[in-house]
Short mmCIF file of C-alpha atoms and ligand atoms in Angstrom, two decimals:
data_model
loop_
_atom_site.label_atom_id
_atom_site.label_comp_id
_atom_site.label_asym_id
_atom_site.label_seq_id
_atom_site.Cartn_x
_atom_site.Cartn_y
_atom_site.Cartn_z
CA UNK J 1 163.24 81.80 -55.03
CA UNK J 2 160.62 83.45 -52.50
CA UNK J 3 159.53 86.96 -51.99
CA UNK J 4 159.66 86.64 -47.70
CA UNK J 5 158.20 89.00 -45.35
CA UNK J 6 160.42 88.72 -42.20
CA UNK J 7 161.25 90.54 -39.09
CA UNK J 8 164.74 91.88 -38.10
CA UNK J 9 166.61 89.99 -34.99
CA UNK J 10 169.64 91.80 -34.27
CA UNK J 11 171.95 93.67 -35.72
CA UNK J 12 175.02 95.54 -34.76
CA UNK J 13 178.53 96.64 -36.29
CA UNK J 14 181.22 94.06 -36.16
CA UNK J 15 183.76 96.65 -38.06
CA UNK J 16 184.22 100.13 -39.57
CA UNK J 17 180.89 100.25 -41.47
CA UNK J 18 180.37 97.01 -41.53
CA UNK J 19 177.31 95.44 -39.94
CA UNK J 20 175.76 91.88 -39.33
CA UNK J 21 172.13 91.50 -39.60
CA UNK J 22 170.20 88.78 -38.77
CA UNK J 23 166.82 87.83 -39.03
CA UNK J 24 164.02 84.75 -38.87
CA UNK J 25 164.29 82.27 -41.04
CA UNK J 26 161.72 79.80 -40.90
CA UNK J 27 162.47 76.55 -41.35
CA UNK J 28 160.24 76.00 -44.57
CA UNK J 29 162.42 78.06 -45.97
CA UNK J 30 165.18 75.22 -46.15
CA UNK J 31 169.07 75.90 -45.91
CA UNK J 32 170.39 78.25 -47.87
CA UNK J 33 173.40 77.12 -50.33
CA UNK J 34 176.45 78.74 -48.95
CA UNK J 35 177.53 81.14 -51.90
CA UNK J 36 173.74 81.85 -53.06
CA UNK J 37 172.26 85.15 -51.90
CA UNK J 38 169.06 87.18 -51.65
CA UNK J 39 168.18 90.39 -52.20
CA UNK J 40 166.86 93.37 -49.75
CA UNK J 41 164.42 96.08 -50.64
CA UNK J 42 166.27 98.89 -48.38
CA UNK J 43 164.46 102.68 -47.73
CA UNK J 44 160.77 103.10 -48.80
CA UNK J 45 159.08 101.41 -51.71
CA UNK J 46 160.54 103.25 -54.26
CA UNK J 47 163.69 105.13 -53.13
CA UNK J 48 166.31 103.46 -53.45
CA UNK J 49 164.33 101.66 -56.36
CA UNK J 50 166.85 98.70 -56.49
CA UNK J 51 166.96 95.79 -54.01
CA UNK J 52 170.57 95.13 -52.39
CA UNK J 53 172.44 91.81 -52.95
CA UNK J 54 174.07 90.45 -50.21
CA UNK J 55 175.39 86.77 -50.05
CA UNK J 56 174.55 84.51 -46.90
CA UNK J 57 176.58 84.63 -43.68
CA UNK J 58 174.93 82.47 -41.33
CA UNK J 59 172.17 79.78 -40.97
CA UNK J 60 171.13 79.08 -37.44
CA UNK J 61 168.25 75.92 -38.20
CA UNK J 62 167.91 75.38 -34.18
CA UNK J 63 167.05 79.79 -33.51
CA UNK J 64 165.23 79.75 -37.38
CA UNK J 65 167.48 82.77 -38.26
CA UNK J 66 170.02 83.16 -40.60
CA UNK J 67 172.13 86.45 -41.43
CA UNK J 68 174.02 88.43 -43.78
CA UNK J 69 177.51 90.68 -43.41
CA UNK J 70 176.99 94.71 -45.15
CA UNK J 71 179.43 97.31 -45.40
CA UNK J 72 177.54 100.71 -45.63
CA UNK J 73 178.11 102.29 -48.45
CA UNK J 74 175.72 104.57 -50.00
CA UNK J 75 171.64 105.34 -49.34
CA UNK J 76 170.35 101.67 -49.31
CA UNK J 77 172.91 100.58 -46.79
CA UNK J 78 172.83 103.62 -45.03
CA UNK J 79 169.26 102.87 -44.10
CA UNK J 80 169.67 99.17 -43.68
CA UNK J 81 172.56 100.24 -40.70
CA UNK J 82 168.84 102.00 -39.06
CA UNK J 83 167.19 98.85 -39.02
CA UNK J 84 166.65 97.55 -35.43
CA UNK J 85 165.28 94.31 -33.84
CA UNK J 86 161.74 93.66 -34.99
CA UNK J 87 161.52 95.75 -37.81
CA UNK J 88 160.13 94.09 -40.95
CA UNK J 89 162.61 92.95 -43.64
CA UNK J 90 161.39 92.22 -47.27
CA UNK J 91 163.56 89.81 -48.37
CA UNK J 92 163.78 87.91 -52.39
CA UNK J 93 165.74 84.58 -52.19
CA UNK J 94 167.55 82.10 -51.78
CA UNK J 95 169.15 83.40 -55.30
CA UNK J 96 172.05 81.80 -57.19
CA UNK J 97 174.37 79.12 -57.60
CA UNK J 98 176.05 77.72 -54.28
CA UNK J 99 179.67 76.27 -53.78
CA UNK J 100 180.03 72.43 -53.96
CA UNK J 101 182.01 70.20 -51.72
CA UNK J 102 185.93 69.69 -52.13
CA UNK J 103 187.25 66.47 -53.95
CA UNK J 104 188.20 63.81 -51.50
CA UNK J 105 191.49 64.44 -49.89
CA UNK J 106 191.84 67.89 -50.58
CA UNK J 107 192.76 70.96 -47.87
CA UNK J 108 189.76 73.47 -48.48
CA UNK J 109 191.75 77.01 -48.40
CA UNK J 110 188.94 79.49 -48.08
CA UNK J 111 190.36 83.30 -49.19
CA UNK J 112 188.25 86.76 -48.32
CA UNK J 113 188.47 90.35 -49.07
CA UNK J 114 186.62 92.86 -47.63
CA UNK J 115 182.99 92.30 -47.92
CA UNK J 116 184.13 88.46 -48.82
CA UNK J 117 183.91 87.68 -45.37
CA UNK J 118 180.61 86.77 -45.38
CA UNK J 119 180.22 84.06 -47.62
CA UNK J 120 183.25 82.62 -46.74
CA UNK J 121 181.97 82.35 -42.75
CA UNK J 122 179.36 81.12 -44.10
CA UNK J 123 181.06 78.22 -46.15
CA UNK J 124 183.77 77.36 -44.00
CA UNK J 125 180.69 76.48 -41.16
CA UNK J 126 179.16 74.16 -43.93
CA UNK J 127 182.62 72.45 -44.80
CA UNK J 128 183.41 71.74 -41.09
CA UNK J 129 180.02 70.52 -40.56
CA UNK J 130 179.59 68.12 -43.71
CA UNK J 131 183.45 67.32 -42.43
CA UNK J 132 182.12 65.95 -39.22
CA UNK J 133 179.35 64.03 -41.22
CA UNK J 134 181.92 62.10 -42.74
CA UNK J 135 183.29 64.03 -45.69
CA UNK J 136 186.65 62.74 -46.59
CA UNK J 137 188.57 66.19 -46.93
CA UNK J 138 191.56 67.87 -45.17
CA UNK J 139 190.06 70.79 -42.79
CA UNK J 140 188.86 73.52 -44.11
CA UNK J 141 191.82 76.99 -43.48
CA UNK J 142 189.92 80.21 -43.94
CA UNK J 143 192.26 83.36 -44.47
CA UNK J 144 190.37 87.17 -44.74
CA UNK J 145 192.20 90.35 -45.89
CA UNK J 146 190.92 93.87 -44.65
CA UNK J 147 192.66 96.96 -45.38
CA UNK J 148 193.70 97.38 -41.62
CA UNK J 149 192.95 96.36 -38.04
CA UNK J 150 189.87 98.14 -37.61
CA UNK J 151 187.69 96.59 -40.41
CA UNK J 152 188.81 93.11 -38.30
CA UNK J 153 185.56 91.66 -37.30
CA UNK J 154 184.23 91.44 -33.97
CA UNK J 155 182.46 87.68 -34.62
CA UNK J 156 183.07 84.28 -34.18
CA UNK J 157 185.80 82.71 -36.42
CA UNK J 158 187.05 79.25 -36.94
CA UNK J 159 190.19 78.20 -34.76
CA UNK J 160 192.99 78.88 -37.08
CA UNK J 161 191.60 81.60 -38.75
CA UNK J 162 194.69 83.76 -40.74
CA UNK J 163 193.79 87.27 -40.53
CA UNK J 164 195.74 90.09 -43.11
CA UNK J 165 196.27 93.43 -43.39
CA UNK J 166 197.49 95.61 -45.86
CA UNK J 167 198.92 98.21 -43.33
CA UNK J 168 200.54 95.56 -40.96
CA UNK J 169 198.63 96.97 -37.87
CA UNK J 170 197.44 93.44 -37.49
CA UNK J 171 198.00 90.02 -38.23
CA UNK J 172 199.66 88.66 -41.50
CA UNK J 173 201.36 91.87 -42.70
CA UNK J 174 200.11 91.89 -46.46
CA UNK J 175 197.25 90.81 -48.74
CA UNK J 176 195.83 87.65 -48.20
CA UNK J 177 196.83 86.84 -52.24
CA UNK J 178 200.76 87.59 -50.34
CA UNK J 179 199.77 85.38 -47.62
CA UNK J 180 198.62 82.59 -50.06
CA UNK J 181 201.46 81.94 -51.21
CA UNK J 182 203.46 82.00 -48.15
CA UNK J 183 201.09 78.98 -46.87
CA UNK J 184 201.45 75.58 -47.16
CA UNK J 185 198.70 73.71 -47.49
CA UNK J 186 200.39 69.92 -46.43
CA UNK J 187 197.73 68.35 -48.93
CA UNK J 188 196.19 68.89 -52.61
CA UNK J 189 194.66 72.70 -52.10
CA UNK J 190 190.93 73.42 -53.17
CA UNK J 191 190.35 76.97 -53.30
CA UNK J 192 187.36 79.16 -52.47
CA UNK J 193 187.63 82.61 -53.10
CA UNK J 194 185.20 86.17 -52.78
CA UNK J 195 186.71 89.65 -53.04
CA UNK J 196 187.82 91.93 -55.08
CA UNK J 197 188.83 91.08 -58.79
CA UNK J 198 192.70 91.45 -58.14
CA UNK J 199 192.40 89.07 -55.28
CA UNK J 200 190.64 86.96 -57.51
CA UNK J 201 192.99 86.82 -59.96
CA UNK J 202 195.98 86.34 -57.65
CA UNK J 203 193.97 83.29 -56.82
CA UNK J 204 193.55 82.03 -59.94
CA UNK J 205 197.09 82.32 -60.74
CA UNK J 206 197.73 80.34 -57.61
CA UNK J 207 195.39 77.94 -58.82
CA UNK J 208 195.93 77.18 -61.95
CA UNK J 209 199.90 76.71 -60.87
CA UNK J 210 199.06 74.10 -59.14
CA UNK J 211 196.61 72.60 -60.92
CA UNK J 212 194.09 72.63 -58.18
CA UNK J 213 190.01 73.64 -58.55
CA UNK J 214 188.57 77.12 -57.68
CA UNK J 215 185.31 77.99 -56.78
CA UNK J 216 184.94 81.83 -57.42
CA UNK J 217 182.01 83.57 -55.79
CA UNK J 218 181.46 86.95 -57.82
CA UNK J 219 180.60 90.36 -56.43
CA UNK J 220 178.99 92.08 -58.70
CA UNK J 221 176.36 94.83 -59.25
CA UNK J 222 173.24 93.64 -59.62
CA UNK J 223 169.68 95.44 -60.62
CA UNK J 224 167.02 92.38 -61.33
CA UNK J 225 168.83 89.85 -59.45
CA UNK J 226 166.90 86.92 -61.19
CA UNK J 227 168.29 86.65 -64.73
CA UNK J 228 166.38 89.25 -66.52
CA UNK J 229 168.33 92.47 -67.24
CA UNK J 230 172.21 90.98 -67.88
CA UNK J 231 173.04 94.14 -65.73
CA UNK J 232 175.48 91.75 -64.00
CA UNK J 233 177.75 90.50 -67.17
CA UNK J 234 180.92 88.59 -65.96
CA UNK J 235 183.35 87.90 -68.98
CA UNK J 236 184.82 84.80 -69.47
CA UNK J 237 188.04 83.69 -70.78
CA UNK J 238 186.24 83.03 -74.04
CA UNK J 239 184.94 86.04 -74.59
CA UNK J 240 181.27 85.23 -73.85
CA UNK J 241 179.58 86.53 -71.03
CA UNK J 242 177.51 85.04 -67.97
CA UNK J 243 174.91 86.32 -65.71
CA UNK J 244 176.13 86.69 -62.01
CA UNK J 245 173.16 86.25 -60.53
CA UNK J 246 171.31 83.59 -62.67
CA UNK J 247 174.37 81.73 -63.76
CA UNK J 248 176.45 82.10 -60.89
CA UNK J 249 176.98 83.83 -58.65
CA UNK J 250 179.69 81.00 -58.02
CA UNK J 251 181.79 79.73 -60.70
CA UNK J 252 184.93 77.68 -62.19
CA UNK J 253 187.16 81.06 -61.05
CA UNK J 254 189.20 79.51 -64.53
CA UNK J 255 187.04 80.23 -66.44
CA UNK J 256 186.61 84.32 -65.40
CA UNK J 257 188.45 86.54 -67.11
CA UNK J 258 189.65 88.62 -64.03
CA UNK J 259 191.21 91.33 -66.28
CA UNK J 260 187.98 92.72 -67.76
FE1 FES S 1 169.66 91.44 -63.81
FE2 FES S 1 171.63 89.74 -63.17
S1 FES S 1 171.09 91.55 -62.16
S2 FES S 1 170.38 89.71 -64.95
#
């Protein structure tokens, strides 16, 4: 983890208050783990006092950039949707856990809700990628739900991509947990999920049906970010509790207790 004084790229809306915003990344900075995250001190110094979590979107190594997806929302990403090229950024990360690879021979099925979107880009670009290295899995299938067609987003997508909407006014006609389990994933699924908790139980259901893994990236509210004020709980099955953004914030999705 690095505090990083950077410098705003672009930015621009890509939905109904939602906005991507990249920025440099220099490469001594590494590669971000797709599912870890950083955190963004938005407004002045002190107001909002809290930094922002936001999970990666993008990593461009060749343009030294890399990018996140927001949905504005209240003051801090009211005044993050201000920001324009060249304005300075002050970022804390990379933060968190990050999604591992697939076992061999499974179909990757990569499920987003809402804000979701942006981790799941994010990871179905690493999953083709170490695919074309030589990974021996089944191609990744990314599937995004949005309430209706104008939170679709206006950015590059995989070849395949299934888009759903609750409304019907575009694509799959239903939640992406309904369009789950209308697909048919040919080999052994491994599933990937970020969005809200009853999509993320509908996955886990799906799951745990068929026996298959799920890697569960949380969204959760965060004040520290780094481990040191448990203001981000998750409950387990168990009963015991985990830290979101020290512990996770990807997990087992089994092991979450998507109820609490
Ligand atoms: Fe403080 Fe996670 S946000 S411990």
């Amino acid at each position: 983890m690095k505090r990083i004084d950077t410098r705003v790229s672009a930015i621009r809306p890509v939905a109904r208050d939602y906005y991507e915003l990249r920025f440099a990344w220099p490469a001594e900075l590494g590669v971000p783990a797709p599912g870890s995250f950083l955190t963004v001190r938005t407004g002045g110094r002190y107001d909002p006092i809290l930094r922002r979590p936001f999970a990666f979107s993008a990593h461009c190594p060749e343009r030294e950039e890399a990018a996140i997806i927001f949905q504005k929302r209240g003051r801090g990403t009211e005044s993050m949707a201000e920001l324009r090229p060249g304005d300075s950024l002050d970022l804390l990360g990379p933060l968190g856990t990050g999604f591992t690879l697939p076992p061999a021979g499974a179909r990757p099925v990569l499920i987003g809700g809402g804000i979701g979107l942006g981790p799941m880009l994010y990871l179905a670009g690493w999953l083709a990628a170490e695919r074309a290295r030589g990974a021996r899995f089944e191609a990744p299938v990314l599937a995004l739900g949005f309430r209706s067609a104008e939170y679709l987003p206006d950015i590059g997508l995989p070849e395949g991509t299934a888009l759903c909407t609750d409304d019907g006014s575009a694509g799959f006609h239903g939640t992406v947990a309904a369009w789950l389990e209308s697909f048919d994933p040919v080999a052994p699924p491994a599933l990937y999920a970020c969005g809200p908790a009853p999509l993320m139980a509908a996955v886990d259901r799906y799951a745990a049906a068929r026996r298959a893994p799920y890697q569960a990236a949380t969204e959760q509210w965060m004040a520290c970010g780094v481990g040191a004020c448990a203001g981000c709980a998750v409950r387990l099955k168990d009963g015991s509790y985990k830290r979101a953004c020290a512990d996770g914030p990807v997990f087992d999705g089994s092991l979450l207790d998507w109820e609490a």
